[in-house]
Short mmCIF file of C-alpha atoms and ligand atoms in Angstrom, two decimals:
data_model
loop_
_atom_site.label_atom_id
_atom_site.label_comp_id
_atom_site.label_asym_id
_atom_site.label_seq_id
_atom_site.Cartn_x
_atom_site.Cartn_y
_atom_site.Cartn_z
CA MET C 45 -6.76 -94.66 84.66
CA VAL C 46 -8.86 -93.92 81.54
CA ASP C 47 -6.62 -96.14 79.38
CA SER C 48 -7.29 -99.08 81.67
CA TYR C 49 -10.83 -99.22 80.21
CA ASP C 50 -11.62 -100.61 76.75
CA TYR C 51 -13.52 -97.41 75.91
CA GLU C 52 -14.11 -93.92 77.27
CA ILE C 53 -17.82 -94.02 76.44
CA VAL C 54 -20.02 -97.06 75.81
CA VAL C 55 -23.58 -96.48 74.63
CA ILE C 56 -26.17 -99.22 75.20
CA GLY C 57 -28.87 -99.20 72.51
CA ALA C 58 -28.74 -97.79 68.98
CA GLY C 59 -32.08 -96.00 68.70
CA PRO C 60 -32.26 -92.25 67.96
CA GLY C 61 -30.90 -91.57 71.46
CA GLY C 62 -28.03 -94.02 71.42
CA TYR C 63 -26.71 -93.69 67.88
CA VAL C 64 -26.72 -89.88 68.04
CA ALA C 65 -24.91 -89.97 71.41
CA ALA C 66 -22.30 -92.39 70.02
CA ILE C 67 -21.62 -90.28 66.93
CA LYS C 68 -21.36 -87.10 69.01
CA ALA C 69 -19.02 -88.82 71.49
CA ALA C 70 -16.74 -90.01 68.67
CA GLN C 71 -16.77 -86.52 67.14
CA GLU C 72 -15.61 -85.20 70.51
CA GLY C 73 -12.63 -87.51 70.21
CA LYS C 74 -13.75 -90.12 72.71
CA ARG C 75 -13.00 -93.82 72.22
CA THR C 76 -16.62 -94.86 71.74
CA CYS C 77 -18.50 -98.13 71.39
CA ILE C 78 -22.20 -98.80 70.82
CA ILE C 79 -23.91 -102.06 71.74
CA GLU C 80 -27.20 -103.04 70.09
CA SER C 81 -29.13 -106.26 70.70
CA ALA C 82 -31.55 -105.96 67.77
CA ARG C 83 -31.80 -103.63 64.76
CA PHE C 84 -29.90 -100.36 64.51
CA GLY C 85 -32.23 -97.36 64.57
CA GLY C 86 -34.27 -98.78 67.48
CA THR C 87 -38.01 -98.45 67.83
CA CYS C 88 -38.11 -95.20 65.88
CA LEU C 89 -36.71 -96.49 62.61
CA ASN C 90 -37.93 -100.08 62.78
CA GLU C 91 -41.26 -100.08 64.61
CA GLY C 92 -42.24 -96.50 65.36
CA CYS C 93 -41.93 -93.07 63.78
CA ILE C 94 -40.77 -94.12 60.34
CA PRO C 95 -42.90 -97.17 59.44
CA THR C 96 -46.09 -95.54 60.77
CA LYS C 97 -45.51 -92.54 58.55
CA VAL C 98 -44.89 -94.78 55.52
CA PHE C 99 -48.36 -96.28 56.06
CA ILE C 100 -49.91 -92.86 56.61
CA LYS C 101 -48.28 -91.49 53.45
CA THR C 102 -49.90 -94.21 51.34
CA ALA C 103 -53.28 -93.55 52.96
CA ASN C 104 -52.90 -89.83 52.18
CA VAL C 105 -51.79 -90.42 48.57
CA SER C 106 -54.80 -92.66 48.03
CA ASP C 107 -57.07 -89.96 49.48
CA GLU C 108 -55.59 -87.26 47.25
CA ILE C 109 -55.95 -89.42 44.16
CA LYS C 110 -59.59 -90.13 45.03
CA ALA C 111 -60.08 -86.36 45.22
CA ALA C 112 -58.44 -85.84 41.80
CA ALA C 113 -61.59 -84.29 40.32
CA ASP C 114 -61.46 -81.53 42.95
CA PHE C 115 -58.08 -80.54 41.48
CA ALA C 116 -59.45 -80.71 37.92
CA VAL C 117 -57.54 -83.92 37.20
CA GLU C 118 -59.67 -86.09 34.91
CA GLY C 119 -59.79 -89.79 34.23
CA VAL C 120 -59.60 -91.08 37.80
CA ASP C 121 -62.37 -93.37 38.98
CA PRO C 122 -62.24 -93.10 42.80
CA SER C 123 -64.08 -96.41 43.20
CA LYS C 124 -61.16 -98.18 41.51
CA ILE C 125 -58.52 -96.82 43.90
CA THR C 126 -57.35 -99.48 46.34
CA VAL C 127 -54.35 -99.81 48.62
CA SER C 128 -52.14 -102.91 48.63
CA MET C 129 -51.10 -103.82 52.17
CA THR C 130 -48.26 -105.98 50.85
CA GLY C 131 -47.20 -103.06 48.68
CA ILE C 132 -47.04 -100.79 51.75
CA GLN C 133 -45.09 -103.47 53.63
CA ASP C 134 -42.58 -103.61 50.76
CA ARG C 135 -42.22 -99.83 50.70
CA LYS C 136 -41.90 -99.76 54.49
CA ASN C 137 -39.05 -102.27 54.29
CA VAL C 138 -37.26 -100.26 51.60
CA VAL C 139 -37.51 -97.00 53.57
CA VAL C 140 -36.60 -98.59 56.91
CA ASN C 141 -33.65 -100.56 55.50
CA GLN C 142 -32.26 -97.47 53.78
CA LEU C 143 -32.40 -95.50 57.05
CA VAL C 144 -31.00 -98.37 59.15
CA ASN C 145 -28.12 -98.77 56.73
CA GLY C 146 -27.60 -95.02 56.88
CA VAL C 147 -27.23 -95.19 60.67
CA LYS C 148 -24.73 -98.05 60.35
CA GLY C 149 -22.77 -96.03 57.77
CA LEU C 150 -22.68 -92.94 60.02
CA LEU C 151 -21.40 -95.00 62.96
CA ARG C 152 -18.72 -96.51 60.70
CA SER C 153 -17.61 -93.22 59.19
CA ASN C 154 -17.35 -91.67 62.66
CA ARG C 155 -15.24 -94.64 63.83
CA VAL C 156 -17.63 -95.82 66.51
CA ALA C 157 -16.91 -99.43 67.51
CA VAL C 158 -20.02 -101.56 67.13
CA ILE C 159 -20.96 -104.66 69.11
CA ASN C 160 -24.07 -106.70 68.29
CA GLY C 161 -25.52 -108.29 71.41
CA HIS C 162 -27.35 -107.71 74.67
CA ALA C 163 -25.46 -105.71 77.30
CA ALA C 164 -25.87 -106.44 81.02
CA PHE C 165 -24.03 -104.59 83.78
CA LEU C 166 -21.56 -106.49 85.96
CA ASP C 167 -20.49 -103.31 87.76
CA ALA C 168 -20.52 -99.57 87.11
CA HIS C 169 -17.59 -99.84 84.67
CA THR C 170 -18.27 -103.25 83.08
CA VAL C 171 -20.97 -104.80 80.95
CA ILE C 172 -21.07 -108.31 79.66
CA VAL C 173 -22.17 -108.98 76.08
CA ASP C 174 -22.45 -112.62 75.05
CA GLU C 175 -19.94 -113.67 77.73
CA LYS C 176 -17.46 -110.98 76.67
CA LYS C 177 -16.60 -108.21 79.14
CA VAL C 178 -16.59 -104.63 77.87
CA THR C 179 -15.26 -101.92 80.19
CA SER C 180 -15.71 -98.18 79.96
CA GLU C 181 -15.13 -95.01 81.92
CA TYR C 182 -18.66 -93.78 81.13
CA PHE C 183 -21.87 -95.52 80.08
CA ILE C 184 -24.89 -94.00 78.39
CA ILE C 185 -27.95 -96.19 78.73
CA ALA C 186 -30.30 -95.73 75.75
CA SER C 187 -32.27 -98.97 75.92
CA GLY C 188 -35.63 -97.48 74.92
CA SER C 189 -39.09 -98.72 75.82
CA ASN C 190 -41.66 -101.44 75.15
CA ALA C 191 -45.39 -101.21 74.48
CA LEU C 192 -47.32 -101.36 77.73
CA ILE C 193 -49.94 -104.07 78.26
CA PRO C 194 -51.69 -102.71 81.35
CA GLY C 195 -52.26 -104.98 84.32
CA PHE C 196 -55.50 -103.23 85.36
CA ILE C 197 -57.33 -104.79 82.39
CA ALA C 198 -58.42 -108.43 82.77
CA TYR C 199 -57.64 -110.63 79.78
CA GLU C 200 -59.85 -113.70 79.29
CA GLY C 201 -60.49 -116.18 76.50
CA VAL C 202 -59.06 -115.89 73.02
CA ASN C 203 -58.06 -112.32 72.17
CA HIS C 204 -56.56 -110.77 69.12
CA ILE C 205 -54.63 -108.16 71.05
CA ILE C 206 -51.81 -106.47 69.21
CA THR C 207 -49.49 -103.56 69.91
CA SER C 208 -48.18 -100.96 67.48
CA LYS C 209 -45.39 -103.37 66.54
CA GLU C 210 -47.74 -106.05 65.21
CA ALA C 211 -50.10 -103.45 63.72
CA LEU C 212 -47.32 -102.51 61.31
CA ASP C 213 -47.01 -106.11 60.12
CA LEU C 214 -50.72 -106.77 59.43
CA GLU C 215 -51.33 -108.36 56.04
CA HIS C 216 -54.76 -106.81 55.69
CA ALA C 217 -56.63 -103.96 57.32
CA PRO C 218 -59.09 -105.52 59.80
CA GLN C 219 -62.79 -104.92 59.21
CA THR C 220 -63.13 -103.69 62.77
CA ILE C 221 -60.47 -102.50 65.17
CA ALA C 222 -60.74 -101.28 68.76
CA ILE C 223 -57.90 -99.05 69.89
CA ILE C 224 -57.31 -98.75 73.63
CA GLY C 225 -55.70 -95.35 74.24
CA GLY C 226 -56.30 -91.96 72.63
CA GLY C 227 -52.72 -90.64 72.80
CA ALA C 228 -50.55 -89.85 69.79
CA ILE C 229 -49.96 -93.51 68.82
CA GLY C 230 -53.64 -94.49 69.26
CA VAL C 231 -54.88 -91.50 67.25
CA GLU C 232 -52.38 -92.03 64.40
CA PHE C 233 -53.49 -95.66 64.07
CA ALA C 234 -57.17 -94.63 64.31
CA TYR C 235 -56.59 -92.21 61.44
CA LEU C 236 -54.65 -94.78 59.43
CA PHE C 237 -57.02 -97.73 59.79
CA ASN C 238 -60.02 -95.50 59.11
CA LYS C 239 -58.38 -94.45 55.83
CA LEU C 240 -57.62 -98.11 55.05
CA GLY C 241 -61.32 -98.94 55.38
CA SER C 242 -61.55 -100.39 58.91
CA GLN C 243 -64.32 -99.48 61.33
CA VAL C 244 -62.40 -97.88 64.16
CA ALA C 245 -63.38 -97.30 67.79
CA VAL C 246 -61.04 -95.58 70.28
CA PHE C 247 -61.41 -96.07 74.05
CA GLU C 248 -59.84 -93.43 76.28
CA LEU C 249 -59.94 -92.96 80.05
CA MET C 250 -59.62 -89.18 79.89
CA ASP C 251 -62.40 -87.00 78.56
CA HIS C 252 -60.26 -85.79 75.66
CA ILE C 253 -57.73 -87.25 73.24
CA LEU C 254 -54.07 -86.24 72.80
CA PRO C 255 -53.04 -85.11 76.32
CA ALA C 256 -50.14 -82.87 75.18
CA VAL C 257 -52.33 -80.91 72.76
CA ASP C 258 -54.55 -78.03 73.84
CA PRO C 259 -58.00 -79.64 74.38
CA GLU C 260 -59.69 -77.13 72.07
CA VAL C 261 -57.35 -78.06 69.21
CA ALA C 262 -57.47 -81.77 70.06
CA GLY C 263 -61.27 -81.48 70.06
CA MET C 264 -61.20 -80.12 66.50
CA ALA C 265 -59.06 -83.08 65.43
CA GLN C 266 -61.47 -85.45 67.16
CA LYS C 267 -64.47 -83.90 65.33
CA ARG C 268 -62.71 -84.29 61.99
CA LEU C 269 -61.89 -87.94 62.70
CA GLU C 270 -65.48 -88.54 63.84
CA LYS C 271 -66.76 -86.98 60.63
CA ASP C 272 -64.59 -89.49 58.76
CA GLY C 273 -66.16 -92.34 60.76
CA VAL C 274 -63.89 -92.94 63.78
CA LYS C 275 -65.88 -93.62 66.95
CA PHE C 276 -64.49 -92.18 70.21
CA CYS C 277 -65.52 -93.51 73.62
CA LEU C 278 -64.01 -90.96 76.01
CA GLY C 279 -64.00 -90.92 79.81
CA VAL C 280 -64.48 -94.70 79.81
CA LYS C 281 -62.61 -97.36 81.73
CA VAL C 282 -61.70 -100.55 79.87
CA LYS C 283 -62.07 -103.31 82.47
CA LYS C 284 -61.76 -106.54 80.53
CA ILE C 285 -60.93 -107.95 77.13
CA LYS C 286 -62.65 -111.25 76.56
CA ASP C 287 -63.01 -113.23 73.37
CA ASP C 288 -62.34 -110.25 71.13
CA CYS C 289 -64.72 -107.96 72.97
CA VAL C 290 -63.75 -104.82 74.84
CA TYR C 291 -65.71 -104.52 78.10
CA TYR C 292 -65.74 -100.95 79.32
CA GLU C 293 -67.44 -98.94 82.00
CA SER C 294 -69.14 -95.72 81.02
CA ASP C 295 -71.37 -93.67 83.37
CA GLY C 296 -71.40 -96.57 85.83
CA ARG C 297 -72.71 -99.02 83.24
CA GLU C 298 -70.82 -101.91 81.66
CA ASN C 299 -70.79 -101.97 77.85
CA LEU C 300 -69.11 -104.23 75.35
CA HIS C 301 -67.68 -103.60 71.92
CA PRO C 302 -66.67 -106.48 69.62
CA ALA C 303 -63.68 -106.04 67.29
CA GLU C 304 -61.68 -108.28 64.97
CA VAL C 305 -58.45 -106.75 66.28
CA ILE C 306 -57.75 -104.95 69.56
CA LEU C 307 -54.79 -102.57 69.47
CA MET C 308 -53.26 -101.68 72.82
CA ALA C 309 -51.93 -98.11 72.70
CA VAL C 310 -51.99 -97.03 76.34
CA GLY C 311 -48.37 -95.94 76.45
CA ARG C 312 -44.88 -97.36 76.66
CA ALA C 313 -42.81 -98.66 79.55
CA PRO C 314 -39.07 -97.89 79.85
CA ASN C 315 -37.03 -100.96 78.96
CA THR C 316 -34.40 -102.13 81.43
CA ASP C 317 -35.02 -105.85 80.85
CA GLY C 318 -31.93 -107.89 81.63
CA LEU C 319 -29.75 -104.79 81.92
CA GLY C 320 -28.80 -105.42 85.52
CA ALA C 321 -29.58 -101.77 86.32
CA GLU C 322 -31.17 -102.53 89.69
CA LYS C 323 -28.21 -104.42 91.07
CA LEU C 324 -25.94 -101.48 90.21
CA GLY C 325 -27.94 -99.33 92.60
CA LEU C 326 -29.38 -97.07 89.92
CA GLU C 327 -32.36 -95.08 91.16
CA PHE C 328 -35.70 -95.50 89.41
CA ASN C 329 -38.84 -93.45 88.95
CA GLN C 330 -41.27 -96.39 88.71
CA LYS C 331 -39.83 -98.26 85.67
CA ALA C 332 -37.80 -95.29 84.37
CA ILE C 333 -34.15 -94.68 85.24
CA ARG C 334 -34.11 -91.43 87.20
CA THR C 335 -31.96 -88.64 85.74
CA ASN C 336 -31.47 -84.94 86.28
CA ASN C 337 -31.78 -82.44 83.42
CA ARG C 338 -28.14 -83.13 82.49
CA LEU C 339 -29.11 -86.80 82.00
CA GLN C 340 -26.94 -87.97 84.90
CA THR C 341 -28.21 -90.88 86.96
CA ASN C 342 -27.35 -91.17 90.65
CA LEU C 343 -24.13 -92.97 89.60
CA SER C 344 -21.62 -90.38 88.43
CA ASN C 345 -20.32 -92.29 85.39
CA ILE C 346 -23.70 -93.51 84.12
CA TYR C 347 -26.14 -91.44 82.06
CA ALA C 348 -29.60 -92.47 80.80
CA ILE C 349 -31.21 -90.94 77.70
CA GLY C 350 -34.32 -91.43 75.61
CA ASP C 351 -37.41 -93.44 76.48
CA VAL C 352 -35.61 -95.36 79.25
CA ASN C 353 -35.61 -92.24 81.47
CA GLY C 354 -39.32 -91.67 80.77
CA ARG C 355 -38.97 -87.87 80.60
CA ALA C 356 -40.54 -87.21 77.16
CA MET C 357 -40.80 -90.36 75.09
CA LEU C 358 -40.08 -88.93 71.65
CA ALA C 359 -37.31 -89.61 69.14
CA HIS C 360 -36.13 -85.99 68.88
CA THR C 361 -35.98 -85.75 72.70
CA ALA C 362 -33.86 -88.91 72.79
CA SER C 363 -31.44 -87.49 70.20
CA ARG C 364 -31.10 -84.14 71.96
CA GLU C 365 -30.60 -85.90 75.29
CA GLY C 366 -27.81 -87.94 73.65
CA ILE C 367 -25.97 -84.75 72.71
CA VAL C 368 -26.56 -83.17 76.13
CA ALA C 369 -25.26 -86.28 77.92
CA VAL C 370 -22.08 -86.34 75.82
CA GLN C 371 -21.51 -82.61 76.34
CA ASN C 372 -21.71 -83.09 80.10
CA ILE C 373 -19.37 -86.08 79.99
CA CYS C 374 -16.93 -83.98 77.97
CA GLY C 375 -17.02 -81.20 80.54
CA THR C 376 -19.44 -78.75 78.93
CA PHE C 377 -22.44 -77.86 81.08
CA ALA C 378 -25.63 -78.61 79.14
CA GLU C 379 -29.25 -79.13 80.22
CA MET C 380 -32.56 -80.19 78.73
CA ASN C 381 -35.59 -77.91 78.88
CA TYR C 382 -38.51 -80.33 78.90
CA GLU C 383 -41.05 -77.51 78.67
CA ARG C 384 -40.02 -76.79 75.09
CA ILE C 385 -40.27 -80.15 73.37
CA PRO C 386 -42.41 -80.14 70.23
CA SER C 387 -44.88 -82.96 69.76
CA CYS C 388 -46.41 -84.00 66.42
CA ILE C 389 -49.30 -86.20 65.33
CA TYR C 390 -49.37 -87.20 61.68
CA THR C 391 -53.07 -87.25 60.90
CA GLU C 392 -54.22 -85.21 57.93
CA PRO C 393 -54.51 -82.33 58.67
CA GLU C 394 -51.51 -82.62 60.98
CA ILE C 395 -51.33 -81.63 64.62
CA ALA C 396 -48.26 -80.13 66.31
CA CYS C 397 -47.74 -78.40 69.61
CA ILE C 398 -45.11 -77.02 71.94
CA GLY C 399 -45.28 -75.51 75.41
CA PHE C 400 -48.32 -75.04 77.60
CA THR C 401 -51.97 -75.60 76.84
CA GLU C 402 -54.32 -72.70 77.60
CA VAL C 403 -55.33 -74.23 80.94
CA GLN C 404 -51.70 -74.90 81.97
CA ALA C 405 -50.69 -71.37 80.94
CA LYS C 406 -53.51 -69.82 82.99
CA GLU C 407 -52.29 -71.72 86.05
CA LYS C 408 -48.84 -70.12 85.70
CA CYS C 409 -49.56 -66.69 84.30
CA LYS C 410 -52.09 -64.04 85.39
CA ASN C 411 -52.35 -62.27 82.05
CA THR C 412 -52.51 -64.79 79.22
CA GLN C 413 -53.42 -63.66 75.72
CA ILE C 414 -54.81 -66.10 73.20
CA GLY C 415 -54.73 -65.78 69.42
CA LYS C 416 -56.57 -68.19 67.12
CA PHE C 417 -56.15 -67.96 63.38
CA PRO C 418 -58.57 -70.17 61.41
CA MET C 419 -57.06 -72.02 58.45
CA THR C 420 -60.12 -70.98 56.40
CA ALA C 421 -58.40 -67.58 56.11
CA ASN C 422 -55.15 -69.02 54.72
CA GLY C 423 -54.70 -69.05 50.94
CA LYS C 424 -52.29 -72.00 50.72
CA SER C 425 -54.71 -74.16 52.75
CA LEU C 426 -57.42 -73.32 50.24
CA ILE C 427 -55.09 -74.25 47.37
CA GLU C 428 -54.35 -77.52 49.15
CA ARG C 429 -58.10 -78.17 49.49
CA ASP C 430 -58.14 -78.43 53.27
CA THR C 431 -59.01 -75.36 55.30
CA TYR C 432 -60.04 -77.22 58.43
CA GLY C 433 -57.80 -76.26 61.34
CA VAL C 434 -56.44 -73.49 63.49
CA ILE C 435 -53.24 -71.92 64.76
CA LYS C 436 -53.65 -71.25 68.47
CA VAL C 437 -51.00 -69.22 70.27
CA ILE C 438 -50.82 -68.57 73.99
CA LEU C 439 -48.83 -65.59 75.30
CA ASP C 440 -47.84 -64.00 78.56
CA GLY C 441 -49.48 -60.65 77.90
CA ASP C 442 -47.20 -58.75 80.28
CA LEU C 443 -43.92 -60.06 78.90
CA ASN C 444 -45.02 -60.72 75.28
CA GLU C 445 -43.52 -64.16 75.86
CA ILE C 446 -44.66 -67.27 73.95
CA LEU C 447 -46.07 -69.85 76.39
CA GLY C 448 -47.50 -72.37 73.96
CA VAL C 449 -48.43 -72.92 70.33
CA HIS C 450 -50.85 -75.55 69.03
CA LEU C 451 -51.21 -76.07 65.30
CA TYR C 452 -53.85 -78.03 63.46
CA GLY C 453 -53.57 -77.83 59.71
CA LYS C 454 -51.69 -78.91 56.61
CA HIS C 455 -47.91 -79.27 57.19
CA ALA C 456 -48.26 -78.43 60.89
CA THR C 457 -45.45 -80.85 61.78
CA ASP C 458 -43.05 -79.00 59.51
CA MET C 459 -44.08 -75.61 60.88
CA ILE C 460 -43.65 -76.24 64.60
CA GLY C 461 -39.83 -76.11 64.26
CA GLU C 462 -40.11 -72.34 63.74
CA ILE C 463 -41.80 -72.02 67.12
CA SER C 464 -39.17 -74.30 68.74
CA VAL C 465 -36.46 -71.93 67.52
CA ALA C 466 -38.43 -68.88 68.64
CA MET C 467 -39.03 -70.28 72.11
CA ALA C 468 -35.42 -71.50 72.50
CA GLY C 469 -34.22 -68.03 71.47
CA GLU C 470 -36.82 -66.43 73.77
CA LEU C 471 -38.24 -64.37 70.90
CA THR C 472 -41.28 -62.29 71.76
CA ALA C 473 -44.57 -62.33 69.88
CA ASP C 474 -43.68 -58.95 68.38
CA GLU C 475 -40.44 -60.38 66.99
CA ILE C 476 -42.37 -63.18 65.25
CA ILE C 477 -44.81 -60.62 63.88
CA ALA C 478 -41.88 -58.54 62.61
CA THR C 479 -40.35 -61.55 60.84
CA VAL C 480 -41.25 -61.68 57.14
CA HIS C 481 -42.85 -65.01 56.27
CA PRO C 482 -43.04 -66.19 52.65
CA HIS C 483 -46.25 -66.19 50.64
CA PRO C 484 -48.23 -68.24 49.84
CA THR C 485 -47.48 -70.55 52.75
CA ILE C 486 -49.36 -71.88 55.71
CA SER C 487 -46.60 -70.55 57.97
CA GLU C 488 -47.57 -66.97 57.08
CA SER C 489 -50.57 -67.50 59.36
CA ILE C 490 -48.31 -67.87 62.40
CA PRO C 491 -47.57 -64.12 62.76
CA GLU C 492 -51.25 -63.49 62.08
CA ALA C 493 -52.21 -65.67 65.08
CA PHE C 494 -49.81 -63.64 67.23
CA MET C 495 -51.38 -60.42 65.90
CA ILE C 496 -54.82 -61.72 66.96
CA ALA C 497 -53.48 -62.39 70.46
CA GLY C 498 -52.38 -58.76 70.65
CA GLY C 499 -55.50 -57.24 69.12
CA LYS C 500 -56.09 -57.53 65.38
CA ALA C 501 -54.77 -59.54 62.44
CA ILE C 502 -54.54 -58.28 58.88
CA HIS C 503 -56.11 -61.30 57.19
CA CYS C 504 -58.82 -62.21 59.66
P1 LIG G 47 -35.29 -96.96 71.06
O1 LIG G 47 -35.54 -96.33 69.77
O2 LIG G 47 -36.36 -97.84 71.61
O3 LIG G 47 -33.95 -97.79 70.94
C1 LIG G 47 -33.48 -98.57 72.00
C2 LIG G 47 -32.55 -99.62 71.44
O4 LIG G 47 -31.86 -100.23 72.51
C3 LIG G 47 -33.29 -100.74 70.72
O5 LIG G 47 -32.75 -100.88 69.42
C4 LIG G 47 -33.01 -101.98 71.57
O6 LIG G 47 -32.89 -103.15 70.79
C5 LIG G 47 -31.70 -101.62 72.24
N1 LIG G 47 -31.47 -102.29 73.53
C6 LIG G 47 -32.33 -102.37 74.59
N2 LIG G 47 -31.73 -102.99 75.62
C7 LIG G 47 -30.48 -103.33 75.21
C8 LIG G 47 -29.39 -103.99 75.85
N3 LIG G 47 -29.47 -104.38 77.12
N4 LIG G 47 -28.27 -104.18 75.13
C9 LIG G 47 -28.17 -103.75 73.84
N5 LIG G 47 -29.17 -103.10 73.20
C10 LIG G 47 -30.31 -102.89 73.89
N6 LIG G 47 -41.46 -90.42 68.31
C11 LIG G 47 -41.39 -89.28 67.62
O7 LIG G 47 -40.63 -88.38 68.00
N7 LIG G 47 -42.15 -89.07 66.50
C12 LIG G 47 -43.01 -90.01 66.05
O8 LIG G 47 -43.68 -89.79 65.04
C13 LIG G 47 -43.10 -91.23 66.76
N8 LIG G 47 -43.94 -92.20 66.34
C14 LIG G 47 -43.97 -93.38 67.02
C15 LIG G 47 -44.83 -94.37 66.57
C16 LIG G 47 -44.89 -95.57 67.24
C17 LIG G 47 -45.83 -96.65 66.74
C18 LIG G 47 -44.04 -95.80 68.36
C19 LIG G 47 -44.08 -97.13 69.09
C20 LIG G 47 -43.20 -94.83 68.81
C21 LIG G 47 -43.15 -93.60 68.16
N9 LIG G 47 -42.33 -92.59 68.59
C22 LIG G 47 -42.29 -91.41 67.91
C23 LIG G 47 -41.48 -92.74 69.79
C24 LIG G 47 -40.04 -93.05 69.39
O9 LIG G 47 -40.01 -94.21 68.60
C25 LIG G 47 -39.20 -93.24 70.64
O10 LIG G 47 -39.37 -92.11 71.48
C26 LIG G 47 -37.73 -93.38 70.30
O11 LIG G 47 -37.51 -94.50 69.47
C27 LIG G 47 -36.91 -93.52 71.57
O12 LIG G 47 -35.56 -93.65 71.23
P2 LIG G 47 -34.52 -94.40 72.19
O13 LIG G 47 -33.20 -94.25 71.54
O14 LIG G 47 -34.70 -93.93 73.57
O15 LIG G 47 -34.98 -95.92 72.20
#
């Protein structure tokens, strides 16, 4: 039966979900093929995680050089420091191409068959790619997502609306930019364009930015960005974009804000364009393919991973889901725990969080304990010249269990992995406190925050 198919597993889409799934499937000894219609590495490598961080790195280097005198480095005239947008584009291309080629090499060395083209389902065991039929026992759909241009906003006249994709190809930083959406993507671009010299305004429907982050911590990040010149219009409804003006409603009154460029960052929609998923009878959750925590769709031989299932639209989630899907196909029971996915925002200082916010934790747990360690009390932060930030930990006081951790400070995105491991291993707060952390590091403040939650820290 199995041999009557071309492959045992076919993966559709070679983003961080798809290529990881394909490599894992091949390593499990499955005859595996991956089909990609555009560039290997998907949104993450080509238009998302990686290129944005290349831009942000340059902005941060420029900032550090301007602050050279603070580090006793002489001979730098901050007024002469400029950033070359074409230079960043060149560097972005070098970094992206190296990573894309790396993905291709990994697929090759793991003997994954590769097909370039757009896959569309004919039936549950067959896709067609450029008029060629490809059959498989199992399919893993990893077709990603597209930037959302919301229908509830009216678009009139001549607009310079861009999405994150075009923002990464701009040849110059606009003088003024309006960003619609205060989520992770909107805030990273607000930070970036502010550093590149643009006047930035962010419009957000909710009354706080960064929905996954504890509002207290997100509020600190907002204050820092405001101090640097970013304008936030929160709790406002953007109604219309007309002739390069954002029309928004605030406190029942209509206001307008002109901008050279308008960046739409209100979220992403799962991509099933031309996949033929509907005619197969796959069940949807709005635009997302519905899956259980084992990544199975309602059709027993079809799995859906990454942004296309809309569960947690992050690259590391997609990759983990790829592994979990393959494990289940290969007969090993595996499940995702969506309550323990870390989330990172690459402003400077950085923001990283995992688990519940304080409000969410209080809804689920009667006896929460909160510990907040200010970065002003951390030596490495002082050495690094940025003591703005906090480590906020949220515990179940009865069980000593970690419910959530929200970091705002230097290197926060590199530190959250420790909490991921701790939460996955169900370590208690006391076990983190008992773990020796190196000095001087910013991570040594993590046990201190847990000590504060339980009573008293040593260094604060
Ligand atoms: P994708 O990476 O979108 O890959 C899907 C692939 O499928 C694409 O290559 C596409 O061409 C292909 N495809 C689609 N349909 C077909 C078809 N029918 N046939 C063949 N091929 C097809 N996440 C993070 O974790 N950290 C970050 O810092 C981060 N920053 C981001 C910044 C920006 C600006 C953006 C837009 C996103 C960011 N993300 C970040 C999100 C991250 O990029 C996505 O969560 C991740 O790429 C999803 O991976 P995926 O494999 O599901 O899909």
